[in-house]
Short mmCIF file of C-alpha atoms in Angstrom, two decimals:
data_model
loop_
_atom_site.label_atom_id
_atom_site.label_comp_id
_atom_site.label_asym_id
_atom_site.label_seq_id
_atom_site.Cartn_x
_atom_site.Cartn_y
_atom_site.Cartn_z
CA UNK A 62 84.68 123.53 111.06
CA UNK A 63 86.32 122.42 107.78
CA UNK A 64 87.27 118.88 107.69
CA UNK A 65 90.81 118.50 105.92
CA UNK A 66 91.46 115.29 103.94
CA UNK A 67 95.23 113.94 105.56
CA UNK A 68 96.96 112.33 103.23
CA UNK A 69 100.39 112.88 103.78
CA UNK A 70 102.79 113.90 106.50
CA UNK A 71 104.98 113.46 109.45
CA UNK A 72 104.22 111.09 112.85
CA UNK A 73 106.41 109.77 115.31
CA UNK A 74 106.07 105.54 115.41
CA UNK A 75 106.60 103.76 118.72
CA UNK A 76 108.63 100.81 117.59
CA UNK A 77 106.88 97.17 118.11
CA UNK A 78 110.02 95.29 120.68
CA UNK A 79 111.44 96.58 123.54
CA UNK A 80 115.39 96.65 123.73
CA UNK A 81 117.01 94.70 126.26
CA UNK A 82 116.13 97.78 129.10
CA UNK A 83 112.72 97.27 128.32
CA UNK A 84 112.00 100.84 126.29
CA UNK A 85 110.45 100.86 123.18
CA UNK A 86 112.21 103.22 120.28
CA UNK A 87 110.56 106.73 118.97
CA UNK A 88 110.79 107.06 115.20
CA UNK A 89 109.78 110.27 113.07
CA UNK A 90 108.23 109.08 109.78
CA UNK A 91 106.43 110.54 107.20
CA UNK A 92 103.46 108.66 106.47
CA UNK A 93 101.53 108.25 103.06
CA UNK A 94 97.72 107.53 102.90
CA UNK A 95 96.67 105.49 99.92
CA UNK A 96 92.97 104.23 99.85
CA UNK A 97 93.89 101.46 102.80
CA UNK A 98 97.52 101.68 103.00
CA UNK A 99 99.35 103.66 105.37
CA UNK A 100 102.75 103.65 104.29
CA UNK A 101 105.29 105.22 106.35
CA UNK A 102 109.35 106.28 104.92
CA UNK A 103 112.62 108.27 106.75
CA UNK A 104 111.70 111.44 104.89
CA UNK A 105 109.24 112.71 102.13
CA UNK A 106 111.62 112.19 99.94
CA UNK A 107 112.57 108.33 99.86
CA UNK A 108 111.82 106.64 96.95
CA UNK A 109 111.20 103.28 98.54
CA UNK A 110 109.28 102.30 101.61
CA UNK A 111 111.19 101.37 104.90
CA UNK A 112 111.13 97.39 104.82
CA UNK A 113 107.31 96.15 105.81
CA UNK A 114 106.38 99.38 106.41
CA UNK A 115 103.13 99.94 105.82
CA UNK A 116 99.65 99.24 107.44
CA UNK A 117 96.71 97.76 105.67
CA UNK A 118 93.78 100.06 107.68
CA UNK A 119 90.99 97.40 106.50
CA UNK A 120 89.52 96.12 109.24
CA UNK A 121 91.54 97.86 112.24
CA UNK A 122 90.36 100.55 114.33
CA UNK A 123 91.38 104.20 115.36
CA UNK A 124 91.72 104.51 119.10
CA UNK A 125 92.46 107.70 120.37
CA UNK A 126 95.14 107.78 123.66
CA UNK A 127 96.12 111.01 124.72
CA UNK A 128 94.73 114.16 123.47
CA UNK A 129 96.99 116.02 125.39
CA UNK A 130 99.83 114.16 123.51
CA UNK A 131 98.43 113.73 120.43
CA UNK A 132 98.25 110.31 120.46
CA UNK A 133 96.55 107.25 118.85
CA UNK A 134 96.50 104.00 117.83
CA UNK A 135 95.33 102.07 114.90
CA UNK A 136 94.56 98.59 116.34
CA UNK A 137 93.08 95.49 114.67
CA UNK A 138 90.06 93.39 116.53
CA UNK A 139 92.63 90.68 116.96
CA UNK A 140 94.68 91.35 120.04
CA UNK A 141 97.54 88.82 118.47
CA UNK A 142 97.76 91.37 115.90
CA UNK A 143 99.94 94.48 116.10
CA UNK A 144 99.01 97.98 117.33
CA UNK A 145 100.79 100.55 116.00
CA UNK A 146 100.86 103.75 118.36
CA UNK A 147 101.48 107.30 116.43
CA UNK A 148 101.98 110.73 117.82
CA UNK A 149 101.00 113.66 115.74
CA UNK A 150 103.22 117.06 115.92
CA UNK A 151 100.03 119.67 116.79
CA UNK A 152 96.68 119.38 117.46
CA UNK A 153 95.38 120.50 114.06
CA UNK A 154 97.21 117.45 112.13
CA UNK A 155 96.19 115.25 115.20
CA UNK A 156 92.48 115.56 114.44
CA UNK A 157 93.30 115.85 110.33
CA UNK A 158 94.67 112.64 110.70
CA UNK A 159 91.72 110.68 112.81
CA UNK A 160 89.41 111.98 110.90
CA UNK A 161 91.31 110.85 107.43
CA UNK A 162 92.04 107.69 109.02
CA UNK A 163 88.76 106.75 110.62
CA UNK A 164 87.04 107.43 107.16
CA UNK A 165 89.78 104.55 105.29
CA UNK A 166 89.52 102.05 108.02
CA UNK A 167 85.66 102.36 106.86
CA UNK A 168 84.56 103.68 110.42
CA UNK A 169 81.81 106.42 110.79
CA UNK A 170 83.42 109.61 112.19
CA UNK A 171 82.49 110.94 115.60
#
């Protein structure tokens, strides 16, 4: 199987805080690899990134939670540190973007 370089496209973000009912928000975003910066924007086409919105990959990890779902979560070794949990749209762009990830958070791929 071909391995396909992700470096751009859409994911849904689970937001960080919990609103006063205790859910957490779905976002669609369309993310933007660069070396170790996942940057992440409303739509393709904004010219600036959403405030704070990016992730610096160094260091963190790729933890896959739901195949089914295609879920995952790039986490840092620091549990006080944030873990952002992403949703891709199919399976193909699921495994596009582990494998794209795993390889810029400097992790072997599996």
């Amino acid at each position: 199987q071909r391995f396909v370089h992700r470096t751009a496209g859409w994911l849904v973000k689970r937001g960080g805080k919990k609103d006063v009912l205790g859910r957490v928000s779905l976002k669609r975003r369309w993310f933007v690899l660069s070396e170790h910066r996942l940057s992440y924007f409303k739509t393709p086409t904004s010219v600036t990134a959403l405030k704070q919105a990016y992730i610096d990959l160094r260091g963190r990890i790729v933890q896959v939670l739901d195949r089914e779902r295609f879920s995952f979560a790039i986490a840092h070794p620091d549990p006080q540190q944030r873990k952002y949990v992403l949703y891709a749209e199919d399976r193909e762009s699921f495994y596009e973007w582990l494998g794209t990830l795993n390889i810029a958070c400097g992790q072997e791929l599996q």
